[in-house]
Amino acid sequence: MWCVELLEYIVLRVVRKFLVPYQFLLRFGRVIPYFRVNCNQDGADALVGEYVRLIRKHAPPFPEGRRVRLLEVGAGVTDTVGLLLAEHLDCEVDVCDPYVEHDPEGTAEGIQRFGISPSSQARMRRIQEPAEAHYDIVLSNSVLEHVADPGLFFEQMRRALLPGGVMLHRIDYRDHFFKYPYHFLTFSSFVWNTFLNPGDLFRWRLDDHLRFIAAAGMKSQVLDSVSDEGEYKKVRSKIRAEFAAMEHHKVTCASLLVY
């Protein structure tokens, strides 16, 4: 069984790396088996519901005398999540994703689908770089696992926060393309980066991000985390030593509070 799974994984990973451009996935990812599209394309309302829950439970009280300022990092091709945040929380929202091309038609579809008011639309803007000392809350979903330099990222976000501000990050540590969440931890760095990595999966684990946060002079709290014990058992003996040595290497998804 392992050999069959491994062959399937390697063949399809090679196809993904060398033959399937990212823009194709943005357009047709919804119909590709086991590929997870960005939540701005599929399930924006569910993501916003989770953001609102985390904000109300873990963020400090909203400031008096002005609207709270949110920054959504890694917004994806549409502004739907940012618009829904502005609508549900009556706040100002900046969305930032310099690595993808904005899809105005997709954003317009989201506005119509969710009935987002003109006043909420006016309180949201798409930016290229976050302003410094400007935001009460920084949000991200399935972004940190794609960041090549988490140390630099946390330094930049720390500067973007107002005093007393917080970050809330939801991180997906699974392989993003297949039904096998841990298989990519079985390859050496050379094999993974040369033949299999699509370009933006750095195989960071929760332990790595906690370390980078501390190095940036910030504190963190793991709000929730889950693992997939059934899938982990299939590959436990084959996990590379550098990952197996980490305390939290089995975590597949986690939510972090950073302050």
Short mmCIF file of C-alpha atoms in Angstrom, two decimals:
data_model
loop_
_atom_site.label_atom_id
_atom_site.label_comp_id
_atom_site.label_asym_id
_atom_site.label_seq_id
_atom_site.Cartn_x
_atom_site.Cartn_y
_atom_site.Cartn_z
CA MET A 1 0.00 0.00 0.00
CA TRP A 2 2.80 2.43 0.88
CA CYS A 3 4.50 1.90 -2.48
CA VAL A 4 1.25 2.57 -4.36
CA GLU A 5 0.55 5.73 -2.36
CA LEU A 6 4.13 6.92 -2.79
CA LEU A 7 4.06 6.38 -6.55
CA GLU A 8 0.75 8.23 -6.86
CA TYR A 9 2.08 11.05 -4.75
CA ILE A 10 5.36 11.45 -6.61
CA VAL A 11 3.83 11.29 -10.10
CA LEU A 12 1.12 13.84 -9.34
CA ARG A 13 3.50 16.11 -7.42
CA VAL A 14 5.91 16.17 -10.38
CA VAL A 15 3.02 16.96 -12.72
CA ARG A 16 1.92 19.77 -10.41
CA LYS A 17 5.42 21.25 -10.14
CA PHE A 18 6.43 21.18 -13.79
CA LEU A 19 3.22 21.10 -15.85
CA VAL A 20 0.41 22.87 -13.96
CA PRO A 21 0.80 26.66 -13.59
CA TYR A 22 -0.61 28.35 -10.50
CA GLN A 23 -2.92 30.56 -12.55
CA PHE A 24 -4.55 27.39 -13.88
CA LEU A 25 -5.20 26.24 -10.32
CA LEU A 26 -6.71 29.59 -9.39
CA ARG A 27 -9.14 29.19 -12.26
CA PHE A 28 -9.95 25.47 -12.08
CA GLY A 29 -8.82 24.41 -8.60
CA ARG A 30 -12.38 23.84 -7.39
CA VAL A 31 -12.77 20.79 -9.64
CA ILE A 32 -9.34 19.22 -9.06
CA PRO A 33 -9.49 16.31 -6.59
CA TYR A 34 -7.74 16.93 -3.26
CA PHE A 35 -6.63 20.46 -4.15
CA ARG A 36 -7.72 23.13 -1.67
CA VAL A 37 -8.57 26.49 -3.21
CA ASN A 38 -8.25 29.78 -1.37
CA CYS A 39 -11.19 30.50 0.93
CA ASN A 40 -11.79 33.81 -0.82
CA GLN A 41 -12.80 31.73 -3.82
CA ASP A 42 -14.75 29.09 -1.94
CA GLY A 43 -16.24 29.49 1.55
CA ALA A 44 -15.55 33.13 2.31
CA ASP A 45 -18.54 33.34 4.65
CA ALA A 46 -17.35 30.34 6.68
CA LEU A 47 -13.88 31.86 7.05
CA VAL A 48 -15.31 35.20 8.15
CA GLY A 49 -17.46 33.39 10.71
CA GLU A 50 -14.32 31.80 12.16
CA TYR A 51 -12.46 35.12 12.12
CA VAL A 52 -15.33 36.84 13.95
CA ARG A 53 -15.41 34.06 16.54
CA LEU A 54 -11.67 34.36 17.18
CA ILE A 55 -11.78 38.16 17.33
CA ARG A 56 -14.66 38.27 19.79
CA LYS A 57 -13.09 35.62 22.01
CA HIS A 58 -9.41 36.55 21.94
CA ALA A 59 -8.87 40.11 20.68
CA PRO A 60 -8.75 43.04 23.12
CA PRO A 61 -11.79 45.34 23.37
CA PHE A 62 -12.34 47.53 20.34
CA PRO A 63 -11.01 51.09 20.77
CA GLU A 64 -13.46 53.80 21.71
CA GLY A 65 -13.94 56.81 19.47
CA ARG A 66 -12.94 55.17 16.19
CA ARG A 67 -13.52 52.05 14.15
CA VAL A 68 -11.21 49.11 14.69
CA ARG A 69 -8.66 48.66 11.90
CA LEU A 70 -8.09 45.19 10.48
CA LEU A 71 -5.46 43.90 8.09
CA GLU A 72 -6.07 40.66 6.21
CA VAL A 73 -2.79 39.26 4.89
CA GLY A 74 -2.84 36.87 1.95
CA ALA A 75 -6.31 37.92 0.86
CA GLY A 76 -6.21 35.96 -2.39
CA VAL A 77 -7.63 37.04 -5.73
CA THR A 78 -10.87 38.55 -4.43
CA ASP A 79 -11.76 41.00 -1.65
CA THR A 80 -14.77 39.02 -0.44
CA VAL A 81 -13.44 38.17 3.02
CA GLY A 82 -12.34 41.75 3.68
CA LEU A 83 -15.69 43.09 2.56
CA LEU A 84 -17.57 40.65 4.79
CA LEU A 85 -15.38 41.62 7.75
CA ALA A 86 -16.18 45.29 7.16
CA GLU A 87 -19.86 44.39 6.94
CA HIS A 88 -20.10 42.15 10.01
CA LEU A 89 -17.80 44.08 12.36
CA ASP A 90 -18.44 47.66 11.16
CA CYS A 91 -14.68 48.16 10.92
CA GLU A 92 -12.04 49.46 8.51
CA VAL A 93 -10.29 46.70 6.58
CA ASP A 94 -7.15 46.62 4.45
CA VAL A 95 -6.49 43.48 2.42
CA CYS A 96 -3.03 42.70 1.13
CA ASP A 97 -1.76 40.05 -1.28
CA PRO A 98 1.02 41.28 -3.59
CA TYR A 99 1.60 37.80 -5.03
CA VAL A 100 -1.67 37.35 -6.91
CA GLU A 101 -3.54 39.39 -9.46
CA HIS A 102 -6.78 40.86 -8.15
CA ASP A 103 -9.97 39.49 -9.70
CA PRO A 104 -12.49 42.39 -9.87
CA GLU A 105 -15.18 40.17 -11.37
CA GLY A 106 -14.83 37.71 -8.52
CA THR A 107 -15.05 40.55 -6.01
CA ALA A 108 -18.16 41.92 -7.73
CA GLU A 109 -19.68 38.44 -7.60
CA GLY A 110 -19.01 38.30 -3.85
CA ILE A 111 -20.58 41.71 -3.31
CA GLN A 112 -23.72 40.61 -5.10
CA ARG A 113 -23.83 37.16 -3.55
CA PHE A 114 -23.59 38.41 0.04
CA GLY A 115 -25.39 41.73 -0.43
CA ILE A 116 -22.50 43.80 0.90
CA SER A 117 -23.55 47.38 1.53
CA PRO A 118 -21.94 50.39 -0.17
CA SER A 119 -20.82 51.72 3.23
CA SER A 120 -18.91 48.49 3.91
CA GLN A 121 -17.37 48.61 0.46
CA ALA A 122 -16.15 52.13 1.20
CA ARG A 123 -14.42 50.94 4.40
CA MET A 124 -12.33 48.29 2.62
CA ARG A 125 -9.31 48.82 0.41
CA ARG A 126 -6.72 46.58 -1.28
CA ILE A 127 -3.14 47.65 -0.60
CA GLN A 128 0.34 46.50 -1.62
CA GLU A 129 2.16 47.12 1.68
CA PRO A 130 0.77 47.40 5.23
CA ALA A 131 1.07 50.75 6.92
CA GLU A 132 3.22 50.88 10.04
CA ALA A 133 1.61 51.27 13.48
CA HIS A 134 -1.86 51.29 11.96
CA TYR A 135 -3.79 48.09 12.77
CA ASP A 136 -5.55 46.76 15.82
CA ILE A 137 -5.76 43.23 14.43
CA VAL A 138 -3.84 41.36 11.74
CA LEU A 139 -5.52 38.26 10.30
CA SER A 140 -4.39 35.47 8.01
CA ASN A 141 -5.71 32.11 6.89
CA SER A 142 -3.54 29.43 5.26
CA VAL A 143 -0.79 31.97 4.64
CA LEU A 144 2.07 31.36 7.08
CA GLU A 145 2.87 27.95 5.63
CA HIS A 146 3.60 29.70 2.31
CA VAL A 147 5.85 32.47 3.66
CA ALA A 148 9.48 31.91 2.68
CA ASP A 149 10.91 34.07 5.50
CA PRO A 150 8.62 33.91 8.57
CA GLY A 151 11.11 35.90 10.64
CA LEU A 152 10.88 38.86 8.28
CA PHE A 153 7.09 38.44 8.09
CA PHE A 154 6.60 38.63 11.85
CA GLU A 155 8.91 41.64 12.10
CA GLN A 156 6.88 43.46 9.44
CA MET A 157 3.56 42.57 11.06
CA ARG A 158 4.84 43.63 14.48
CA ARG A 159 5.62 47.05 13.05
CA ALA A 160 2.19 47.22 11.42
CA LEU A 161 0.36 46.72 14.72
CA LEU A 162 -0.74 49.54 16.98
CA PRO A 163 0.30 49.27 20.64
CA GLY A 164 -1.85 46.58 22.22
CA GLY A 165 -2.73 45.10 18.84
CA VAL A 166 -2.81 41.36 18.14
CA MET A 167 -2.50 38.90 15.30
CA LEU A 168 -4.76 35.92 14.70
CA HIS A 169 -3.33 33.36 12.29
CA ARG A 170 -4.99 30.17 11.04
CA ILE A 171 -2.33 27.87 9.59
CA ASP A 172 -2.77 24.77 7.45
CA TYR A 173 0.27 22.52 7.89
CA ARG A 174 -1.03 19.79 5.58
CA ASP A 175 0.18 19.13 2.09
CA HIS A 176 -2.17 21.35 0.07
CA PHE A 177 -2.62 19.22 -3.00
CA PHE A 178 -3.31 15.68 -1.89
CA LYS A 179 -5.24 13.48 0.46
CA TYR A 180 -1.97 12.54 2.17
CA PRO A 181 -1.30 15.28 4.75
CA TYR A 182 2.12 14.03 5.95
CA HIS A 183 3.75 12.46 2.90
CA PHE A 184 5.78 15.55 2.13
CA LEU A 185 7.60 15.15 5.46
CA THR A 186 9.16 11.90 4.26
CA PHE A 187 11.43 13.45 1.60
CA SER A 188 14.87 15.01 2.01
CA SER A 189 15.18 18.75 1.45
CA PHE A 190 17.04 18.12 -1.81
CA VAL A 191 14.38 15.81 -3.25
CA TRP A 192 11.48 17.95 -2.07
CA ASN A 193 12.82 21.28 -3.32
CA THR A 194 14.28 19.95 -6.58
CA PHE A 195 11.50 17.68 -7.81
CA LEU A 196 8.30 18.03 -5.77
CA ASN A 197 7.82 21.42 -4.12
CA PRO A 198 5.40 23.49 -6.23
CA GLY A 199 7.32 26.55 -5.09
CA ASP A 200 5.49 27.78 -2.02
CA LEU A 201 5.32 24.85 0.41
CA PHE A 202 8.23 25.22 2.79
CA ARG A 203 7.12 22.43 5.14
CA TRP A 204 7.13 24.72 8.16
CA ARG A 205 5.73 23.12 11.29
CA LEU A 206 4.07 24.73 14.29
CA ASP A 207 7.37 24.53 16.20
CA ASP A 208 9.04 26.68 13.52
CA HIS A 209 6.44 29.43 13.72
CA LEU A 210 6.52 29.54 17.51
CA ARG A 211 10.29 29.94 17.29
CA PHE A 212 10.09 32.74 14.71
CA ILE A 213 7.48 34.59 16.78
CA ALA A 214 9.71 34.49 19.87
CA ALA A 215 12.70 35.65 17.81
CA ALA A 216 10.65 38.66 16.67
CA GLY A 217 10.18 39.65 20.33
CA MET A 218 6.51 38.66 20.48
CA LYS A 219 4.49 36.21 22.53
CA SER A 220 2.11 33.58 21.22
CA GLN A 221 -0.67 31.30 22.34
CA VAL A 222 -1.87 28.21 20.48
CA LEU A 223 -5.65 28.65 20.54
CA ASP A 224 -6.42 25.29 18.95
CA SER A 225 -4.66 22.59 16.99
CA VAL A 226 -5.60 19.28 15.39
CA SER A 227 -3.75 16.25 14.09
CA ASP A 228 -4.71 13.34 11.87
CA GLU A 229 -3.65 10.28 13.84
CA GLY A 230 -4.92 7.79 11.26
CA GLU A 231 -2.89 9.28 8.43
CA TYR A 232 0.11 9.89 10.68
CA LYS A 233 0.35 6.22 11.63
CA LYS A 234 0.78 5.33 7.95
CA VAL A 235 3.99 7.33 7.65
CA ARG A 236 5.26 7.61 11.23
CA SER A 237 8.32 5.42 10.64
CA LYS A 238 9.18 7.28 7.43
CA ILE A 239 9.05 10.88 8.71
CA ARG A 240 12.41 12.61 8.30
CA ALA A 241 14.37 12.98 11.55
CA GLU A 242 14.43 16.78 11.37
CA PHE A 243 10.63 16.83 11.53
CA ALA A 244 10.14 13.91 13.92
CA ALA A 245 12.30 15.71 16.49
CA MET A 246 9.79 18.57 16.71
CA GLU A 247 7.25 18.46 19.52
CA HIS A 248 4.31 19.57 17.35
CA HIS A 249 5.26 18.06 13.99
CA LYS A 250 2.00 16.08 13.80
CA VAL A 251 -0.19 19.19 13.89
CA THR A 252 -2.14 19.61 10.64
CA CYS A 253 -4.04 22.85 11.44
CA ALA A 254 -3.64 25.44 14.18
CA SER A 255 -4.86 28.88 15.24
CA LEU A 256 -2.36 31.25 16.86
CA LEU A 257 -2.78 34.41 18.90
CA VAL A 258 0.33 36.62 18.61
CA TYR A 259 0.86 39.77 20.69
#
